[in-house]
Coordinates of C-alpha atoms in Angstrom, one line a residue:
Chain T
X12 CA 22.6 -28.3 -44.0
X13 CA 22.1 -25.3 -41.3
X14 CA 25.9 -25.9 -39.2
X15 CA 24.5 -23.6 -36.8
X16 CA 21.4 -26.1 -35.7
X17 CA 24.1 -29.1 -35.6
X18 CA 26.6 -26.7 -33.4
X19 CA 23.8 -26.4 -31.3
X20 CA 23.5 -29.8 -30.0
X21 CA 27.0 -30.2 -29.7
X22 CA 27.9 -26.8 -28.0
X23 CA 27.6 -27.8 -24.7
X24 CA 29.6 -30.5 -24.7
X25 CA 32.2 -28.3 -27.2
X26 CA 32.3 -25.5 -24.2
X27 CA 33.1 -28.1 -21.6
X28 CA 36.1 -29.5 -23.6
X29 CA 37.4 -26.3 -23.8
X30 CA 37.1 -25.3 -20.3
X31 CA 38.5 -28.8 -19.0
X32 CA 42.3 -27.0 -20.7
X33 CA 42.1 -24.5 -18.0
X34 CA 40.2 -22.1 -16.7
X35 CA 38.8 -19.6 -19.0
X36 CA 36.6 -16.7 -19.5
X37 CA 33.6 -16.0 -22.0
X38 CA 35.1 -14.4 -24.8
X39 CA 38.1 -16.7 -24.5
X40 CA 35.7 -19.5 -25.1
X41 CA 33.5 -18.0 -27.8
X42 CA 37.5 -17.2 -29.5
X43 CA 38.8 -20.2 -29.4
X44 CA 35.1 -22.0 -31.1
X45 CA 35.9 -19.6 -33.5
X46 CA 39.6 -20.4 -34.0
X47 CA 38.5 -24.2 -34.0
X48 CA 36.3 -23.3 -36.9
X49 CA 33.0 -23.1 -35.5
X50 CA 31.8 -19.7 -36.4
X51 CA 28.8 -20.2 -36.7
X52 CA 28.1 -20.7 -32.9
X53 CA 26.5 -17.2 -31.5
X54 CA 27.3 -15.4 -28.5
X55 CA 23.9 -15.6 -27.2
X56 CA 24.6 -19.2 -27.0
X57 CA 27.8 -19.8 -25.8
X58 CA 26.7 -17.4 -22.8
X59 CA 23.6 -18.8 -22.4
X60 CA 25.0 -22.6 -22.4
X61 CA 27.8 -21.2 -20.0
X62 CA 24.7 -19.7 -17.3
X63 CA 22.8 -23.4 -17.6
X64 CA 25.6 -25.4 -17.0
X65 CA 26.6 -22.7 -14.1
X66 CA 23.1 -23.0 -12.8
X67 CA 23.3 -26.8 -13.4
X68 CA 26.3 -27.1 -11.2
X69 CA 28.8 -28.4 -13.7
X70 CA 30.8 -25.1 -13.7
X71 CA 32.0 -22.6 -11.1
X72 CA 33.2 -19.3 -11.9
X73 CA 34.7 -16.2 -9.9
X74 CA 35.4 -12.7 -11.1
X75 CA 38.9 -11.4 -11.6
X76 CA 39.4 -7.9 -12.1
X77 CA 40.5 -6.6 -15.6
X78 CA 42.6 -4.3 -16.5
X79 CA 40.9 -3.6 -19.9
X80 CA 37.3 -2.6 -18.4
X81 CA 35.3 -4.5 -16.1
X82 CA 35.7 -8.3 -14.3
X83 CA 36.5 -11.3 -16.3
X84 CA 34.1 -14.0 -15.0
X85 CA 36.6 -17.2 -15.4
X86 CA 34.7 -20.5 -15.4
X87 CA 35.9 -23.9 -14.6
X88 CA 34.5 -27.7 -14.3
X89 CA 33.3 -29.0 -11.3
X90 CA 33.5 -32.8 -9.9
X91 CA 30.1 -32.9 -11.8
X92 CA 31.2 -30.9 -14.8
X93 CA 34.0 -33.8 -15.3
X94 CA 31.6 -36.3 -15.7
X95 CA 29.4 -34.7 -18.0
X96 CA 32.2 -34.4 -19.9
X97 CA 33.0 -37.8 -19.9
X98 CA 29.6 -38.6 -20.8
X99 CA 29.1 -36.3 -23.3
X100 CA 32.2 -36.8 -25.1
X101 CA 31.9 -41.0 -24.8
X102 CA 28.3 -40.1 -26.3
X103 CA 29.9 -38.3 -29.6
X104 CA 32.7 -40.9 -30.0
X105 CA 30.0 -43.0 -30.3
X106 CA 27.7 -41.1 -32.2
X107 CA 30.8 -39.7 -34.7
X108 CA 31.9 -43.7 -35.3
X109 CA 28.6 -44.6 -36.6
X110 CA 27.6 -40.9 -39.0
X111 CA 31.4 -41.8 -40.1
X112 CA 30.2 -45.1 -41.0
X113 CA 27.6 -44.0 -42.1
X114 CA 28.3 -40.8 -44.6
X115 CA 31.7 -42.5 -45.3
X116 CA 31.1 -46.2 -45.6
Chain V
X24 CA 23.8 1.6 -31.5
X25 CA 25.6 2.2 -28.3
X26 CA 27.0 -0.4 -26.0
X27 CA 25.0 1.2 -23.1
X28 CA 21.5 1.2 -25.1
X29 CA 22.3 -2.5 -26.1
X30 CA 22.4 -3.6 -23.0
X31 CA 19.4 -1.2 -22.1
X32 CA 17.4 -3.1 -24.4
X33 CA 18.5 -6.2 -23.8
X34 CA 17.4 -5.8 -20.1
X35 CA 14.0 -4.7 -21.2
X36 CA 13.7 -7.6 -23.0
X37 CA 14.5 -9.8 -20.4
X38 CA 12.0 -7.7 -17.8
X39 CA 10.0 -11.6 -16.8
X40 CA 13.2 -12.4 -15.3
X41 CA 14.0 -12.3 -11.6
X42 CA 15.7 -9.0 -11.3
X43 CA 19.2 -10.7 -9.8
X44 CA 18.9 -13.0 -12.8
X45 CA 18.7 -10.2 -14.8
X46 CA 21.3 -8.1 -13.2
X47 CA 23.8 -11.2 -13.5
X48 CA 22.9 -11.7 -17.4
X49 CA 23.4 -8.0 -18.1
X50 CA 26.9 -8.0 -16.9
X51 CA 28.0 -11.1 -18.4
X52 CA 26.5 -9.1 -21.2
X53 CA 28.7 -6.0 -20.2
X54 CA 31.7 -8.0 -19.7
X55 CA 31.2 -9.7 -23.3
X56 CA 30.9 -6.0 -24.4
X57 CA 33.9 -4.5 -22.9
X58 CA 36.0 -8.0 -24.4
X59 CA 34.8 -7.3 -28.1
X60 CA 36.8 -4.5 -30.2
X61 CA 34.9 -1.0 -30.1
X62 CA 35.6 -1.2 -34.4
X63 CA 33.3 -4.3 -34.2
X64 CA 29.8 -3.6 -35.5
X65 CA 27.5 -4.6 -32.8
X66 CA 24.7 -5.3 -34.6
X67 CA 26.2 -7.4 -37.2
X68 CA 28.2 -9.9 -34.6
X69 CA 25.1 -10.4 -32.0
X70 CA 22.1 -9.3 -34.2
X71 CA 19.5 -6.8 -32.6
X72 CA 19.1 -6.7 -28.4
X73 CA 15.6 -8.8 -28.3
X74 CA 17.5 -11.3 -30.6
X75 CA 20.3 -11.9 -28.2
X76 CA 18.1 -11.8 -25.5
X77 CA 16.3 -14.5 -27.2
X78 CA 19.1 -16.8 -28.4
X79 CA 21.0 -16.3 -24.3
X80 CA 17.1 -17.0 -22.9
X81 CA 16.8 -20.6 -25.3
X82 CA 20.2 -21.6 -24.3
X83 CA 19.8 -20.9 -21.1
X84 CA 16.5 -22.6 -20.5
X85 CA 14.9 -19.0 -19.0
X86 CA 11.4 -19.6 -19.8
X87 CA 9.3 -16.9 -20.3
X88 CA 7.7 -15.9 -16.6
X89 CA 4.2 -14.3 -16.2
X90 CA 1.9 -13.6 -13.4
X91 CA 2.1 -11.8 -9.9
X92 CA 5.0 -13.5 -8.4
X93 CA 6.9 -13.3 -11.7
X94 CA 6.2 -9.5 -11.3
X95 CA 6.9 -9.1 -8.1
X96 CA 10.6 -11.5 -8.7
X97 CA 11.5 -8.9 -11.5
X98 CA 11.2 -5.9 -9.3
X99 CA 14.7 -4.9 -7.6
X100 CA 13.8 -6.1 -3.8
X101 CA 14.5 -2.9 -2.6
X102 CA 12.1 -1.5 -4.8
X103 CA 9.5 -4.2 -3.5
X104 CA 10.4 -3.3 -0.2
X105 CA 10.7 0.8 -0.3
X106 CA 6.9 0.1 -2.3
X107 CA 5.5 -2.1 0.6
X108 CA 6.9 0.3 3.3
X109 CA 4.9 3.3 1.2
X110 CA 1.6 1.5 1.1
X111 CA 2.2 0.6 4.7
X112 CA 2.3 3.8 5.9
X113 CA -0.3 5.6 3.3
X114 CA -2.6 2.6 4.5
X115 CA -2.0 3.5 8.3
X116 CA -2.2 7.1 7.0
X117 CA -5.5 6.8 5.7
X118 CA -6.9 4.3 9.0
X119 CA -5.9 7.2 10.9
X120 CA -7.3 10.2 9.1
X121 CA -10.7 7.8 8.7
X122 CA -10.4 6.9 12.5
X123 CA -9.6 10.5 13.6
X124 CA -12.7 11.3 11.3
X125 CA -15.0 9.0 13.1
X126 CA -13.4 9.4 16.1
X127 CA -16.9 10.4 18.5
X128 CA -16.6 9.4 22.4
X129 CA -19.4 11.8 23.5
X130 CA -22.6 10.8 25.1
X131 CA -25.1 11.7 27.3
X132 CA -24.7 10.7 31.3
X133 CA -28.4 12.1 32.8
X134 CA -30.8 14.4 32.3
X135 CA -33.5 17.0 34.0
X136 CA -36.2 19.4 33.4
X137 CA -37.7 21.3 35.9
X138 CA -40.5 22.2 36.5
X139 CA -43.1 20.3 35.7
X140 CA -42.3 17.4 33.4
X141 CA -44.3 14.5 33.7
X142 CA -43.2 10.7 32.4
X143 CA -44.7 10.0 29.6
X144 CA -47.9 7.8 29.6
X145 CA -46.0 5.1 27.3
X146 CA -43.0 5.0 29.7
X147 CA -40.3 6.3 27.2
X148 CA -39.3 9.6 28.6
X149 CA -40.4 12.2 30.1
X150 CA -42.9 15.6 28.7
X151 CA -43.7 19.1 29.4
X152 CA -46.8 20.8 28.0
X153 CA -46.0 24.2 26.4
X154 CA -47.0 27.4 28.5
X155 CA -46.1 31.1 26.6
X156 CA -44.2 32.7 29.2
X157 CA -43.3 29.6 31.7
X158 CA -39.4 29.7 32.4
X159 CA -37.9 26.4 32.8
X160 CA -34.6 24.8 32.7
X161 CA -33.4 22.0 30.7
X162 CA -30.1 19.9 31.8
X163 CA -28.0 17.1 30.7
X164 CA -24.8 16.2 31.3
X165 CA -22.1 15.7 28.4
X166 CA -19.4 12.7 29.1
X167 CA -16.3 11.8 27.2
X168 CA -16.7 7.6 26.6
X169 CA -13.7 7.4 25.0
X170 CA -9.5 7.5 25.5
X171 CA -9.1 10.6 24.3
X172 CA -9.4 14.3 25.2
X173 CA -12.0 16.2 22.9
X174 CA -13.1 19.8 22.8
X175 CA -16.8 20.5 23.4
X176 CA -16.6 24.1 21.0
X177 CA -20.3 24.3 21.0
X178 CA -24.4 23.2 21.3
X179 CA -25.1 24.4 17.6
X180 CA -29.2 23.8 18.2
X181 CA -30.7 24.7 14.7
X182 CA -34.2 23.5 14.9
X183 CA -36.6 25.2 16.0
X184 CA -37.8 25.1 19.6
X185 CA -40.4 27.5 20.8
X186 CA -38.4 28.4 23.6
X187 CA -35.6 31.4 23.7
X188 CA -33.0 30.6 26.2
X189 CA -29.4 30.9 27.7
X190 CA -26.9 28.1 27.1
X191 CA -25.3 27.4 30.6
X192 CA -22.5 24.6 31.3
X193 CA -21.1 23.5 35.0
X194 CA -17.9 22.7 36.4
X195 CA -16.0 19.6 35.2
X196 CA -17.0 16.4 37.1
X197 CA -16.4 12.4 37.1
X198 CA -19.2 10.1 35.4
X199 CA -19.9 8.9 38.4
X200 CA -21.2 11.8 40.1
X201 CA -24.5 10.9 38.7
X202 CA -25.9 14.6 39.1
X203 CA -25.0 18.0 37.2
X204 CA -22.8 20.3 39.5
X205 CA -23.3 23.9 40.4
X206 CA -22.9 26.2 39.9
X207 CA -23.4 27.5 36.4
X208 CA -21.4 29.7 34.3
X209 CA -22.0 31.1 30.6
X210 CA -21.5 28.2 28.2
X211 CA -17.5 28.6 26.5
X212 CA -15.6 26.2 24.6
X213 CA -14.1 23.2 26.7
X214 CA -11.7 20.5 26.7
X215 CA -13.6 17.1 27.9
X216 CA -11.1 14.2 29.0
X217 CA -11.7 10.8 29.2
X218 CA -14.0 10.2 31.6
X219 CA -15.1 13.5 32.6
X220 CA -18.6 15.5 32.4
X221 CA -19.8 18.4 32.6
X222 CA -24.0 19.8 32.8
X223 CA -25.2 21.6 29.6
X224 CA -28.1 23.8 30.7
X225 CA -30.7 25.7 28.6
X226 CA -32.8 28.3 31.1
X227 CA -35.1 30.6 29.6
X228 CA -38.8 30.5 29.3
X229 CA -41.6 29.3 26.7
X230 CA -41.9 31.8 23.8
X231 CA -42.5 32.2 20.3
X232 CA -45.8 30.3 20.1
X233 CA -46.5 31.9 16.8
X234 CA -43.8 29.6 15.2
X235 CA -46.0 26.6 16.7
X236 CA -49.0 25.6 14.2
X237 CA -51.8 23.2 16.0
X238 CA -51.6 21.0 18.7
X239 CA -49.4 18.3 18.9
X240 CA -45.2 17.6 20.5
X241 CA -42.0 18.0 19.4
X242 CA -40.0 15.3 20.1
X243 CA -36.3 15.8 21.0
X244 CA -34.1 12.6 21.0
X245 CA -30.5 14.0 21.1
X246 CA -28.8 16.9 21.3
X247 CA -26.0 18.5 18.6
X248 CA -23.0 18.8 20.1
X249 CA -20.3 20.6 18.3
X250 CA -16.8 19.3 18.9
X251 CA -13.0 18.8 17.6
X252 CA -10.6 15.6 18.2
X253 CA -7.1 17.2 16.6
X254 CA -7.8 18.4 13.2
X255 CA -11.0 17.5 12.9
X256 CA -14.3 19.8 13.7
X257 CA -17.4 17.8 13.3
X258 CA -21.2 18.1 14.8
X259 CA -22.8 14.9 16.3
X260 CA -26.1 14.0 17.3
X261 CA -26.1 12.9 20.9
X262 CA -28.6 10.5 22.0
X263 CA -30.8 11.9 25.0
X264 CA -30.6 9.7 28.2
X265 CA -34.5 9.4 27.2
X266 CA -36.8 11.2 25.1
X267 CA -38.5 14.3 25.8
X268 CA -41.1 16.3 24.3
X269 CA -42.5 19.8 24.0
X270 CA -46.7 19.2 24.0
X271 CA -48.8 21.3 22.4
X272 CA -52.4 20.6 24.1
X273 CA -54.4 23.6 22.6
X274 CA -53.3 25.7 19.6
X275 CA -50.3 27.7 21.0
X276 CA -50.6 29.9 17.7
X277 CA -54.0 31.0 18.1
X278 CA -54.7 35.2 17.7
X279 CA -51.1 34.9 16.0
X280 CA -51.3 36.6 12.8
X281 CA -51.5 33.8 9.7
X282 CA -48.7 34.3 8.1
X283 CA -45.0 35.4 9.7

């Protein structure tokens, strides 16, 4: 089975776990997917998910200079962003429960 | 590939977008750049420009934009502005040169013959019949309709009247004047402000009867009058204050040779 078309449904909710820990920046995101596992996840996407939930309103970000070449742009949840992680990650409990059920029964 | 022709490309592909959205993917895209080690293959990790492009534009929900506005939103606004400005002002550019162009505030106040014209039967202007030899003088005065100062540079007659004759002009008057002012001088160039006139005079006498074949008129509606408004030199037919004619009541050509 493709991992990378079942990462894709789950990425969103993936990249708000990782950015309720702390504020954090692209790259440290698409790293610590990676770390996690899933490699399979591109950069295209992790940036792109990162811009729609921006433009959505569950993240803010600022720019902090960098010492290694231009600003980092750190991202973090908003009020909104909070709840869609609740949603989202009440949603896959639920969702996990029954495939485990399921694939192990 | 370099980094900078990645993110070239990767602009180009993205060229529907709103140029601020555009600018603000391409340094997310520079940023992701400068964070990945320079050993790292950058083909291999993100695939080719368009296919990034592709990938950020479905998981960013940036659907493909098309028409005027879209193409107008993907122009830097400066851009859109610094173009707008330049067709504004080639636009008034060219109203200008066409309006400088057409620019024509002449016309005739009155006019008078002596001696001997007679109004014509149909009540349309006035007629002299042709004598060899008769003198006569022919006046009308030239006024400036408009706003603007012109200069008069000339009364370029080209047709052919059988008359030979000396161009005359008066003194600068008002319109309201209602007559031509003496005295007379040799006709020069002139400047003609708004408002103003001045009397155009042709004296001379009836000649040249052999360029005149049969009986019949000439008919004489305007007069050409040369003139220049700033750059532009132009020649414009003047409307007569009425028509007036040159009649030919026996063969003025007759004993002329018959051929010239």
């Amino acid at each position: 089975m493709d991992q990378t078309q079942l990462l894709k449904g789950v990425l969103e909710l993936a990249i708000l776990s990782v950015i309720a820990r702390g504020e954090t920046y692209g790259y440290e995101i698409l790293s610590t997917l990676e770390n996690a596992g899933l490699d399979g996840v591109g950069d295209a996407s992790v940036y792109g998910t990162l811009r729609r939930l921006e433009q959505a309103g569950h993240l803010s970000s600022r720019l902090e200079a960098s010492d290694s070449g231009p600003a980092r742009k750190y991202y973090s949840l908003t009020a909104s962003g909070r709840r869609e992680l609740s949603k989202g990650t009440e949603t896959w409990t639920r969702i996990n429960g029954a495939l485990n059920g399921i694939v192990h029964p | 590939m370099s980094r900078e022709e990645f993110v070239r490309r990767f602009g180009f592909a993205l060229r529907d977008l709103p140029w601020r959205t555009r600018r603000e993917l391409a340094a997310d895209l520079e940023n992701h750049l400068a964070e990945i080690p320079p050993d790292v293959d950058l083909l291999e990790r993100l695939g080719s420009p368009e296919q990034y492009a592709a990938d950020l534009r479905a998981a960013a929900g940036l659907e493909r934009r098309r028409g005027p506005i879209a193409f107008l939103r993907a122009r830097r606004p400066r851009n859109v502005v610094l173009t707008v400005l330049a067709l504004t002002v080639i636009g008034l550019a060219i109203g200008a040169v066409v309006w400088i162009d057409s620019y024509q505030p002449l016309a005739t106040g009155n006019a008078a013959y002596e001696p001997g014209a007679q109004a014509s039967p149909t009540g349309d202007g006035s007629y002299v019949v042709f004598r060899e030899g008769k003198p006569f003088h022919y006046g009308m005065t030239i006024w400036n309709s408009g706003r603007f100062t012109v200069r008069v540079v000339g009364i370029p007659i080209e047709y052919h009247l059988p008359i030979s004759y000396r161009l005359l002009m008066s003194e600068p008057t008002t319109f309201d004047y209602g007559g031509i002012p003496q005295p007379f001088t040799p006709f020069h160039p002139f400047d003609l402000k708004p408002g103003e006139e001045r009397g155009i005079v042709l004296r001379g006498v009836y000649n040249e009867p052999c360029d005149i074949r049969g009986t019949g008129s000439i008919n004489w509606q305007s007069i050409p009058v040369r003139y220049s408004f700033l750059w532009h030199t132009s020649t414009v037919q003047v409307p007569l204050p009425e028509p007036f004619a040159f009649v030919f009541r026996k063969d003025a050509s007759a004993g002329c040779p018959a051929t010239r």
